[in-house]
Coordinates of C-alpha atoms in Angstrom, one line a residue:
Chain A
M1 CA 27.5 42.5 -3.6
R2 CA 29.9 40.7 -2.1
S3 CA 33.1 39.9 -4.9
V4 CA 32.4 36.3 -6.8
R5 CA 35.1 34.2 -4.6
A6 CA 34.0 35.5 -1.0
R7 CA 30.3 33.9 -2.8
K8 CA 32.0 30.9 -3.6
L9 CA 34.1 30.4 -0.4
I10 CA 30.7 30.4 1.4
N11 CA 29.2 28.2 -0.9
A12 CA 31.7 25.3 -0.1
L13 CA 31.9 26.6 3.6
V14 CA 27.9 25.9 3.9
T15 CA 28.2 22.9 1.8
L16 CA 30.5 21.5 4.1
A17 CA 28.6 22.1 7.1
C18 CA 25.7 20.4 5.8
G19 CA 27.5 17.6 4.5
S20 CA 29.4 17.4 8.2
C21 CA 25.9 17.5 9.8
L22 CA 25.0 14.1 7.8
L23 CA 28.5 12.7 9.2
A24 CA 27.2 13.6 12.8
A25 CA 23.6 12.3 12.1
L26 CA 25.4 8.8 11.1
V27 CA 27.4 8.2 14.3
P28 CA 24.8 7.3 16.5
L29 CA 23.1 5.1 14.2
L30 CA 27.0 3.4 13.6
S31 CA 27.6 3.5 16.9
T32 CA 24.3 2.1 18.0
L33 CA 24.2 -0.8 15.6
W34 CA 28.4 -1.6 15.8
L35 CA 28.5 -1.9 19.9
V36 CA 24.7 -4.2 19.4
V37 CA 26.5 -6.6 17.4
S38 CA 30.1 -6.8 19.1
H39 CA 28.1 -6.8 22.4
G40 CA 25.7 -9.0 21.3
V41 CA 27.5 -11.4 19.1
A42 CA 29.3 -12.7 22.7
G43 CA 25.7 -14.1 24.2
L44 CA 24.1 -15.7 21.3
S45 CA 23.9 -19.6 20.9
F46 CA 21.4 -21.8 19.9
D47 CA 20.4 -22.0 23.7
F48 CA 19.7 -18.0 23.3
F49 CA 17.2 -18.5 20.9
T50 CA 15.1 -21.6 22.7
H51 CA 15.7 -21.2 26.7
L52 CA 14.5 -19.5 29.5
P53 CA 15.6 -16.5 31.1
A54 CA 18.7 -17.5 33.4
P55 CA 18.1 -16.6 37.2
V56 CA 20.8 -13.6 37.9
G57 CA 24.3 -15.1 38.4
E58 CA 23.3 -18.4 36.3
A59 CA 25.3 -18.8 33.3
G60 CA 23.4 -19.4 30.1
G61 CA 19.5 -19.0 29.5
G62 CA 17.9 -17.3 26.5
V63 CA 15.0 -15.4 25.7
G64 CA 12.9 -18.1 23.5
N65 CA 9.8 -17.5 25.2
S66 CA 10.2 -13.5 24.9
I67 CA 10.6 -14.2 21.1
L68 CA 7.7 -16.3 21.1
G69 CA 5.6 -14.0 22.9
T70 CA 6.4 -11.2 20.7
I71 CA 5.2 -13.6 17.8
L72 CA 2.2 -14.3 19.5
I73 CA 1.1 -10.5 20.3
V74 CA 1.9 -9.4 16.9
G75 CA -0.3 -11.7 15.3
I76 CA -3.1 -10.9 18.1
A77 CA -2.4 -7.4 16.2
C78 CA -2.4 -8.2 12.9
A79 CA -5.7 -10.0 13.3
I80 CA -7.6 -7.6 14.8
G81 CA -5.5 -4.1 12.9
L82 CA -4.9 -5.6 9.4
P83 CA -8.6 -5.6 8.5
F84 CA -9.1 -2.4 9.8
G85 CA -6.4 -0.4 8.8
I86 CA -6.4 -1.9 5.4
G87 CA -10.6 -1.7 4.7
A88 CA -10.0 2.0 6.1
G89 CA -6.9 2.4 3.7
V90 CA -9.5 1.1 0.6
F91 CA -12.5 3.6 1.3
L92 CA -10.2 6.6 1.9
A93 CA -9.5 6.3 -1.3
E94 CA -12.2 4.8 -3.5
R95 CA -14.9 6.8 -1.5
G96 CA -13.2 9.2 0.3
D97 CA -12.9 12.5 -1.4
G98 CA -16.5 13.5 0.5
R99 CA -16.2 15.3 3.6
F100 CA -16.6 12.3 5.5
G101 CA -13.6 11.0 3.8
R102 CA -11.4 14.5 4.0
V103 CA -12.4 14.4 8.3
V104 CA -11.1 10.2 8.5
R105 CA -7.9 10.9 6.8
F106 CA -7.2 13.8 9.1
T107 CA -8.0 12.1 12.0
A108 CA -5.6 8.9 10.5
E109 CA -2.9 11.6 10.1
V110 CA -3.1 13.0 13.7
L111 CA -3.6 9.7 15.5
A112 CA -0.7 9.0 13.8
G113 CA 1.3 11.0 15.7
V114 CA -0.3 9.9 19.7
P115 CA 2.1 8.4 21.7
S116 CA 2.6 4.6 21.6
I117 CA 2.1 5.0 26.0
V118 CA -1.1 6.7 25.5
V119 CA -2.7 3.8 23.2
G120 CA -1.2 1.6 26.3
I121 CA -4.1 3.1 28.7
V122 CA -6.6 2.9 26.3
A123 CA -5.9 -1.3 25.6
Y124 CA -5.2 -1.3 29.9
D125 CA -8.9 0.3 30.4
L126 CA -10.5 -1.7 27.2
V127 CA -9.2 -5.1 28.0
V128 CA -7.2 -5.4 31.1
R129 CA -9.5 -3.9 33.6
P130 CA -13.0 -5.9 32.8
M131 CA -10.7 -8.9 32.8
G132 CA -8.8 -7.9 35.9
H133 CA -5.3 -9.2 34.8
F134 CA -2.4 -8.7 32.3
S135 CA -2.7 -10.4 29.3
A136 CA -1.3 -10.9 25.9
L137 CA -4.7 -10.0 24.2
A138 CA -4.3 -6.7 25.9
G139 CA -0.9 -6.3 24.8
G140 CA -2.1 -7.0 20.6
V141 CA -5.3 -4.5 21.3
A142 CA -2.8 -1.9 22.4
L143 CA -0.3 -2.5 19.4
A144 CA -3.7 -3.0 16.4
L145 CA -4.6 0.5 17.6
L146 CA -1.0 2.3 17.0
M147 CA -1.0 -0.1 13.4
V148 CA -4.6 1.5 12.2
P149 CA -3.8 4.7 11.4
T150 CA -0.5 4.3 9.6
L151 CA -2.0 1.3 7.9
A152 CA -4.5 3.1 6.8
R153 CA -2.7 5.6 4.8
G154 CA -0.1 3.9 3.7
T155 CA -3.1 1.5 1.9
E156 CA -4.6 4.5 0.8
E157 CA -1.3 5.9 -1.2
L158 CA -1.1 2.4 -2.7
V159 CA -4.7 2.1 -4.1
R160 CA -4.6 5.7 -5.4
L161 CA -2.1 4.5 -7.8
V162 CA -4.3 1.7 -9.1
P163 CA -5.1 2.6 -12.6
N164 CA -8.8 4.2 -13.4
T165 CA -8.8 1.8 -16.4
L166 CA -8.8 -1.3 -14.3
R167 CA -11.5 0.4 -11.8
E168 CA -13.7 1.7 -14.9
A169 CA -13.1 -2.1 -16.9
A170 CA -14.4 -4.0 -14.5
L171 CA -17.1 -2.0 -13.8
A172 CA -18.3 -1.9 -17.4
L173 CA -18.6 -5.7 -16.9
G174 CA -21.2 -5.3 -14.5
V175 CA -18.8 -6.2 -11.3
P176 CA -20.7 -4.5 -8.4
A177 CA -19.0 -1.4 -6.8
W178 CA -17.6 -3.9 -3.8
R179 CA -16.6 -6.8 -6.0
T180 CA -14.2 -4.1 -8.2
S181 CA -12.7 -2.5 -5.0
L182 CA -12.2 -6.2 -3.5
S183 CA -10.8 -8.2 -6.2
V184 CA -9.7 -6.0 -9.0
V185 CA -8.0 -3.0 -6.8
L186 CA -7.4 -4.6 -3.6
R187 CA -6.0 -7.4 -5.9
T188 CA -3.7 -4.9 -8.4
A189 CA -2.5 -3.0 -5.2
L190 CA -1.7 -6.6 -3.3
G191 CA 2.2 -6.7 -3.6
G192 CA 2.3 -2.6 -2.1
I193 CA -0.1 -3.5 0.8
L194 CA 2.6 -6.5 1.7
T195 CA 5.1 -4.1 1.7
A196 CA 2.9 -2.2 4.3
I197 CA 2.2 -4.9 6.7
I198 CA 5.8 -5.9 6.8
L199 CA 6.7 -2.2 7.9
A200 CA 3.9 -2.0 10.2
V201 CA 4.4 -5.6 11.4
G202 CA 8.6 -4.4 11.9
R203 CA 7.0 -1.4 13.7
A204 CA 5.0 -3.2 15.7
A205 CA 8.1 -5.7 17.1
G206 CA 10.1 -2.7 18.2
E207 CA 7.4 -1.4 20.7
T208 CA 7.5 -1.0 24.2
A209 CA 6.1 1.1 26.2
P210 CA 1.9 0.2 25.6
L211 CA 3.2 -3.6 26.2
L212 CA 4.6 -2.6 30.5
F213 CA 1.4 -2.6 31.2
T214 CA -1.2 -4.6 28.9
A215 CA 1.1 -8.0 28.5
L216 CA 3.2 -7.2 31.5
N217 CA 5.9 -9.7 30.9
N218 CA 6.2 -13.7 32.0
A219 CA 9.6 -15.6 32.8
Y220 CA 8.0 -18.5 31.5
W221 CA 6.5 -20.1 28.3
N222 CA 3.1 -19.4 26.9
V223 CA 0.9 -19.2 23.8
R224 CA -2.4 -18.3 25.9
P225 CA -4.0 -15.0 24.6
D226 CA -5.2 -14.2 28.5
Q227 CA -1.8 -15.0 30.2
P228 CA 0.8 -12.0 30.8
T229 CA 3.2 -12.8 28.4
G230 CA 7.1 -11.6 28.0
T231 CA 8.2 -9.3 24.8
L232 CA 11.9 -9.0 23.6
T233 CA 11.2 -5.2 23.6
V234 CA 10.2 -5.5 27.5
Q235 CA 12.4 -8.3 28.3
M236 CA 15.3 -6.0 27.2
F237 CA 14.4 -3.3 29.4
N238 CA 14.5 -5.5 32.2
Y239 CA 17.9 -6.4 31.4
A240 CA 18.8 -3.0 30.9
I241 CA 17.8 -1.2 33.9
S242 CA 19.4 -4.4 35.7
P243 CA 22.0 -3.4 37.9
Y244 CA 23.7 -7.2 37.4
E245 CA 26.7 -7.1 35.1
D246 CA 25.7 -10.3 33.2
W247 CA 21.7 -9.3 32.7
H248 CA 23.4 -6.2 30.6
Q249 CA 25.2 -8.4 28.4
K250 CA 21.7 -10.2 27.9
A251 CA 20.5 -7.3 27.1
W252 CA 22.7 -6.3 24.5
S253 CA 21.9 -10.3 23.0
T254 CA 18.9 -9.2 23.4
A255 CA 19.0 -6.0 21.5
L256 CA 20.8 -7.7 18.6
V257 CA 17.9 -10.6 17.9
L258 CA 15.8 -7.5 17.9
L259 CA 17.3 -6.2 15.6
L260 CA 17.9 -8.6 13.6
L261 CA 14.1 -9.7 13.0
I262 CA 13.2 -6.2 12.9
G263 CA 16.2 -5.7 9.7
G264 CA 15.1 -8.7 8.3
L265 CA 11.5 -7.4 7.7
N266 CA 12.8 -4.4 6.3
L267 CA 15.1 -5.8 4.0
L268 CA 12.3 -8.2 3.1
A269 CA 9.7 -4.9 2.0
R270 CA 12.7 -3.1 0.6
F271 CA 12.6 -6.6 -2.1
L272 CA 9.1 -6.7 -2.1
T273 CA 8.8 -3.0 -2.8
R274 CA 12.4 -3.2 -5.7
K275 CA 10.4 -6.1 -7.3
S276 CA 6.7 -4.8 -7.6
Y277 CA 8.7 -1.6 -9.1
K278 CA 10.2 -3.7 -12.1
A279 CA 7.0 -5.7 -12.3
G280 CA 5.2 -2.7 -12.8
Chain B
M1 CA -13.2 3.1 12.4
V2 CA -10.0 5.4 12.6
L3 CA -12.5 7.9 14.1
V4 CA -13.7 5.0 16.4
V5 CA -10.5 4.6 17.3
G6 CA -9.8 8.6 18.3
G7 CA -13.1 8.2 19.6
L8 CA -11.7 5.0 22.2
I9 CA -8.8 6.8 22.8
V10 CA -10.4 9.9 24.5
W11 CA -13.7 8.2 26.4
S12 CA -11.0 5.6 27.9
L13 CA -8.6 8.3 29.6
A14 CA -11.5 10.4 30.4
D15 CA -12.7 7.4 32.0
L16 CA -10.1 6.5 33.8
A17 CA -9.0 10.3 35.0
V18 CA -12.4 11.4 35.8
P19 CA -12.3 9.9 39.7
A20 CA -8.9 11.3 40.3
A21 CA -10.4 14.5 39.1
R22 CA -13.2 15.3 41.3
S23 CA -10.7 14.0 44.4
L24 CA -8.1 16.3 43.0
G25 CA -8.9 19.2 41.2
F26 CA -7.7 19.3 38.1
F27 CA -6.5 22.9 38.1
R28 CA -4.6 22.4 41.3
F29 CA -3.5 18.6 39.7
L30 CA -2.0 20.4 36.6
V31 CA 0.1 23.1 38.8
G32 CA 1.1 21.1 41.6
R33 CA 4.6 20.1 42.0
E34 CA 4.5 17.6 44.5
W35 CA 4.0 13.7 43.4
D36 CA 3.4 11.4 46.5
P37 CA 1.5 8.7 45.5
I38 CA 1.7 7.0 49.5
A39 CA 0.2 10.0 51.0
E40 CA -2.2 10.6 47.4
R41 CA -0.9 13.8 46.2
F42 CA -0.5 14.7 43.2
G43 CA 0.8 17.0 41.1
A44 CA 2.4 17.0 37.1
L45 CA 4.2 20.5 37.1
P46 CA 7.4 18.4 37.5
F47 CA 6.9 15.8 34.6
I48 CA 4.9 18.6 32.5
Y49 CA 8.4 20.8 32.9
G50 CA 10.3 17.6 32.7
T51 CA 8.5 17.0 29.4
V52 CA 8.9 20.1 27.7
V53 CA 12.8 20.4 28.4
T54 CA 13.8 17.8 26.8
S55 CA 11.7 18.0 23.8
V56 CA 12.6 21.4 23.4
L57 CA 16.5 20.8 23.7
A58 CA 15.8 17.5 21.3
S59 CA 14.4 20.2 18.5
V60 CA 17.3 22.3 19.4
L61 CA 19.6 20.0 18.7
A62 CA 17.4 18.3 16.2
M63 CA 16.3 21.1 13.9
P64 CA 19.9 22.6 12.6
V65 CA 20.9 19.0 12.1
G66 CA 18.0 17.7 10.8
V67 CA 17.4 20.3 7.8
A68 CA 21.3 20.7 6.6
L69 CA 21.1 17.6 6.0
A70 CA 17.5 17.6 4.3
L71 CA 19.1 20.5 2.4
F72 CA 22.7 18.8 1.5
V73 CA 20.7 15.3 -0.1
S74 CA 18.0 17.6 -1.7
D75 CA 20.0 20.3 -3.6
M76 CA 23.9 19.9 -2.9
I77 CA 24.3 16.2 -4.2
P78 CA 23.7 14.6 -7.7
A79 CA 20.4 13.1 -7.3
R80 CA 22.1 9.8 -8.0
F81 CA 23.0 9.7 -4.7
R82 CA 20.0 10.5 -2.8
S83 CA 18.8 6.4 -2.3
W84 CA 22.5 6.0 -0.7
I85 CA 21.3 8.3 1.7
S86 CA 17.7 7.7 2.4
F87 CA 18.9 4.5 3.8
P88 CA 20.7 5.5 6.2
I89 CA 17.8 7.8 7.7
E90 CA 15.5 4.8 7.4
T91 CA 17.4 2.4 9.3
L92 CA 18.1 4.6 12.4
A93 CA 14.2 5.3 12.1
S94 CA 13.2 1.6 12.5
I95 CA 15.6 1.2 15.4
P96 CA 13.2 0.6 18.4
S97 CA 13.1 3.3 21.7
V98 CA 14.1 0.3 23.9
V99 CA 17.7 -0.3 21.7
F100 CA 18.3 3.3 22.1
G101 CA 17.9 3.9 25.1
L102 CA 20.3 0.5 26.3
W103 CA 22.9 2.6 23.6
G104 CA 22.3 5.7 25.9
L105 CA 22.8 4.1 29.0
F106 CA 26.1 2.7 28.6
V107 CA 27.2 4.9 25.6
L108 CA 26.1 8.1 25.8
V109 CA 25.7 8.4 29.9
P110 CA 29.6 8.2 30.6
V111 CA 30.5 10.7 27.3
L112 CA 28.1 13.4 28.7
R113 CA 29.0 12.8 32.4
G114 CA 32.9 12.7 31.7
H115 CA 33.9 14.9 29.1
V116 CA 30.6 17.0 28.4
Q117 CA 28.9 18.3 31.2
P118 CA 32.7 18.9 32.9
F119 CA 33.3 20.8 29.6
L120 CA 30.0 22.6 29.6
A121 CA 30.7 23.7 33.4
K122 CA 34.0 25.0 33.2
T123 CA 33.0 27.1 29.6
L124 CA 29.7 28.2 30.9
G125 CA 29.4 27.3 34.1
F126 CA 28.2 30.9 35.2
L127 CA 24.6 29.8 33.3
P128 CA 22.4 28.2 35.3
L129 CA 21.3 25.3 33.1
F130 CA 25.0 24.1 33.7
Q131 CA 25.8 23.3 37.2
G132 CA 25.5 20.9 39.5
P133 CA 27.0 17.8 39.8
P134 CA 28.0 16.3 36.3
I135 CA 26.0 13.1 36.4
G136 CA 25.1 12.0 33.7
L137 CA 21.6 10.8 34.1
G138 CA 19.1 13.6 33.4
L139 CA 17.5 16.3 31.9
M140 CA 20.6 16.4 29.3
A141 CA 20.7 12.3 28.0
G142 CA 17.4 12.4 27.9
G143 CA 17.1 15.3 25.4
V144 CA 20.1 14.3 23.2
I145 CA 18.7 11.0 22.7
L146 CA 15.3 12.5 21.7
A147 CA 17.4 14.7 19.2
I148 CA 18.6 11.9 17.9
M149 CA 15.5 9.8 17.8
I150 CA 13.1 12.7 15.4
L151 CA 16.3 13.5 13.5
P152 CA 15.1 11.5 11.3
T153 CA 11.8 12.1 11.1
I154 CA 12.7 16.5 11.1
A155 CA 15.1 15.1 8.4
S156 CA 12.7 13.3 5.9
V157 CA 9.7 15.2 6.1
T158 CA 11.5 18.1 5.3
L159 CA 12.9 16.7 2.2
E160 CA 9.5 16.0 1.5
V161 CA 8.6 19.5 1.7
L162 CA 11.7 20.6 -0.5
K163 CA 10.7 18.6 -3.3
T164 CA 7.7 20.6 -3.8
V165 CA 10.1 23.7 -4.1
P166 CA 9.9 23.9 -8.4
L167 CA 13.0 23.1 -10.3
T168 CA 11.8 26.4 -12.6
L169 CA 12.8 28.4 -9.7
R170 CA 15.9 26.8 -8.6
E171 CA 17.1 26.5 -12.5
G172 CA 16.2 30.6 -12.3
A173 CA 18.2 31.8 -10.0
L174 CA 20.7 29.6 -11.3
A175 CA 20.6 31.4 -14.1
L176 CA 21.0 35.0 -12.5
G177 CA 24.9 33.8 -11.8
A178 CA 23.9 32.6 -7.7
T179 CA 26.0 30.0 -6.2
R180 CA 24.1 26.8 -4.7
W181 CA 23.5 28.2 -1.2
E182 CA 22.1 31.5 -3.0
V183 CA 19.6 29.5 -4.2
I184 CA 19.0 27.8 -0.8
R185 CA 19.1 31.0 1.1
M186 CA 17.0 33.3 -1.8
V187 CA 14.8 30.9 -2.4
V188 CA 14.4 27.8 -1.5
L189 CA 14.2 28.4 2.6
P190 CA 11.6 31.3 2.2
Y191 CA 9.2 28.9 -0.4
S192 CA 9.5 26.1 1.9
R193 CA 9.4 28.1 5.4
A194 CA 5.8 26.9 6.5
G195 CA 6.4 23.3 5.8
I196 CA 10.2 23.0 7.8
L197 CA 8.6 24.6 10.7
G198 CA 5.6 22.2 10.3
A199 CA 8.6 19.3 9.8
G200 CA 10.2 20.4 13.1
L201 CA 6.7 20.4 14.9
L202 CA 6.0 17.4 14.1
G203 CA 9.4 16.2 15.8
L204 CA 8.6 18.0 18.6
G205 CA 5.5 16.2 18.7
R206 CA 7.1 12.7 18.5
A207 CA 10.1 14.2 21.2
L208 CA 6.7 14.3 23.6
G209 CA 5.3 11.4 23.8
E210 CA 8.4 9.1 23.3
T211 CA 8.9 7.2 26.3
M212 CA 11.7 4.1 26.8
A213 CA 14.7 6.0 25.8
V214 CA 13.7 8.8 28.1
T215 CA 12.4 6.3 31.0
M216 CA 16.1 4.8 30.9
L217 CA 18.2 8.3 30.9
I218 CA 16.0 11.0 32.6
G219 CA 17.3 9.8 36.4
N220 CA 13.4 9.5 37.1
S221 CA 12.7 12.3 39.3
P222 CA 9.9 14.5 39.9
E223 CA 11.7 17.9 41.2
I224 CA 11.8 20.7 39.1
R225 CA 15.9 22.2 38.9
A226 CA 17.2 25.0 36.7
S227 CA 20.1 22.3 35.8
L228 CA 20.1 20.2 32.8
F229 CA 22.3 18.2 34.6
A230 CA 19.8 17.0 37.2
P231 CA 17.4 14.2 36.9
G232 CA 13.9 14.9 35.8
Y233 CA 10.9 13.3 34.9
S234 CA 9.1 13.0 31.5
L235 CA 5.0 12.5 31.2
P236 CA 5.4 9.2 29.5
A237 CA 8.1 8.1 31.4
V238 CA 6.3 8.4 34.9
I239 CA 3.4 6.6 33.1
A240 CA 5.6 3.5 32.0
N241 CA 7.0 3.3 35.3
E242 CA 3.9 3.4 37.8
F243 CA 0.7 2.1 35.7
A244 CA 1.4 -1.1 36.6
E245 CA 2.0 -1.1 39.6
A246 CA -0.8 2.0 40.7
T247 CA -1.6 1.8 44.2
G248 CA -5.2 2.8 44.3
A249 CA -8.1 4.2 41.3
I250 CA -6.8 7.6 42.6
H251 CA -3.4 6.7 41.7
M252 CA -4.4 5.5 38.2
G253 CA -6.1 8.2 37.9
A254 CA -3.7 11.0 37.9
L255 CA -1.7 9.0 35.6
A256 CA -4.4 8.2 33.1
G257 CA -4.3 12.4 33.6
L258 CA -1.0 12.7 32.9
G259 CA -1.8 10.7 29.9
L260 CA -4.6 13.0 28.6
V261 CA -2.3 16.1 28.9
L262 CA 0.0 14.5 27.2
F263 CA -2.5 13.3 24.7
G264 CA -4.2 16.7 24.0
T265 CA -0.8 18.4 23.7
T266 CA 0.2 16.2 20.8
L267 CA -2.8 16.4 19.2
L268 CA -2.6 19.8 18.9
L269 CA 1.1 20.3 17.7
N270 CA 0.6 17.1 15.0
S271 CA -2.7 19.2 14.2
L272 CA -0.9 22.5 13.8
A273 CA 2.4 20.3 11.8
R274 CA -0.4 19.0 8.9
L275 CA -2.2 22.2 8.1
L276 CA 1.1 23.8 7.9
M277 CA 2.4 20.9 5.4
S278 CA -1.0 20.8 3.5
A279 CA -0.4 25.0 3.5
V280 CA 2.6 24.1 1.1
G281 CA 0.2 21.7 -0.8
G282 CA 1.6 17.9 -1.8
A283 CA 3.5 17.5 0.6
G284 CA 1.3 17.2 3.5
R285 CA 0.6 14.1 2.2
V286 CA 4.0 12.3 4.0
A287 CA 3.3 9.2 5.8
V288 CA 5.7 9.1 8.8

């Protein structure tokens, strides 16, 4: 056995090494955030939020249509994905202990790891091909497919936290099981589920890959779900890989808008979680 | 419904890929080395190679850092600091892939080209891995950005696994006079080995399917080269770049076939990871 001193020294060295791993992990995070803010701020103005993108070399212009497009597509995704995701989650928590439930749960877990680009291909086959052209609807379907598994798992965890006594009380009053699930259990878990929804929305807003060949892009205003639609992420991708200096600048600014949106949603979720913990 | 989604994925991929499979031949498609949409010659091998190289590089880089980070948080610092550290990890996980791509293009690539790659070429240049001109864009850039992106996954899942190690075991070892490192080495790591492996597989699965950042950094050239400095191409990247402009049913089918390969691989890895995680008990319930 080594001397006590040597063992203490090794302990200190390993602690130091692990601590520096933490610092190493922080470097890219801080670097990314700092650069997005410092580069991005220069291009931000009121016009950037409200105007259409300008052609290369022309000053001004904005990403107003992309902001609208992101909201539109994420909205469609929520309209399709939320009922199914939450429904599946409630089912798993309330009735999911049998064999069927286990299979569904395992599928949801594994599906949560399916690459988003693959889901994009599915949405292409389901929506774009029959319609004959790219559309916001297709983008929404792709994002909805991505939302369902994660949302189902999240909802299940939260619904399971609802105390059994509440269920029993409702059932004892003669309330049918489905009404108990809907108006007692779901309602109790609502705060937490809201948080899960906000996180899912934030994640969906940051997706790019499945939108490239479903929603495509659009340089003009669009609110029609059957037309190609621009989004912040795809617009940013196009700016970033272009060879033009002023477009690179716009890529950073678009990234800043995107991060503000997602960061805002995450902060909101955190705030809600803290509040519901306090209440409980 | 979840099952329906699963079924839909398989069905539509197959739906698109079948015409290509008929005309190309499944096996020839998998091992073909040539990708020429104009001549309608499609081989998947360069993309599989690029995906595997970048993902393995990412795991090799991110595994030690992620596990060390998780150990540091769970076993080396006072409990009240833990939540401070989970916040930056979550933030890192919530940054969209394209933003990492942007950062990679304008920060990582110049650093690799100007400093890291010349240094590696000078010191380890005798290995075929580190030969050729230091371009910056290429397999190495793709691997490094993936490492950064899967780090939060690995760290947070490992952390969940470490939480399942009973406190009494740790206390027992400490009471026998072990230092904190000895507790980790002799008690914590052996107990959580399977779970940590699962965390690594989840990270690997995520790296395989990651699209945007890799598309922006890997160089997008369907070649098979031994050097990490050389540009390559990955499965998701070629789908992202060519799908919207595919020139015909066969081209599109070939791309869907690549998607099918990708889907199958990640499915396999994820199932394996989940099985490993549920082997350690409660940790299988982490939603990542």
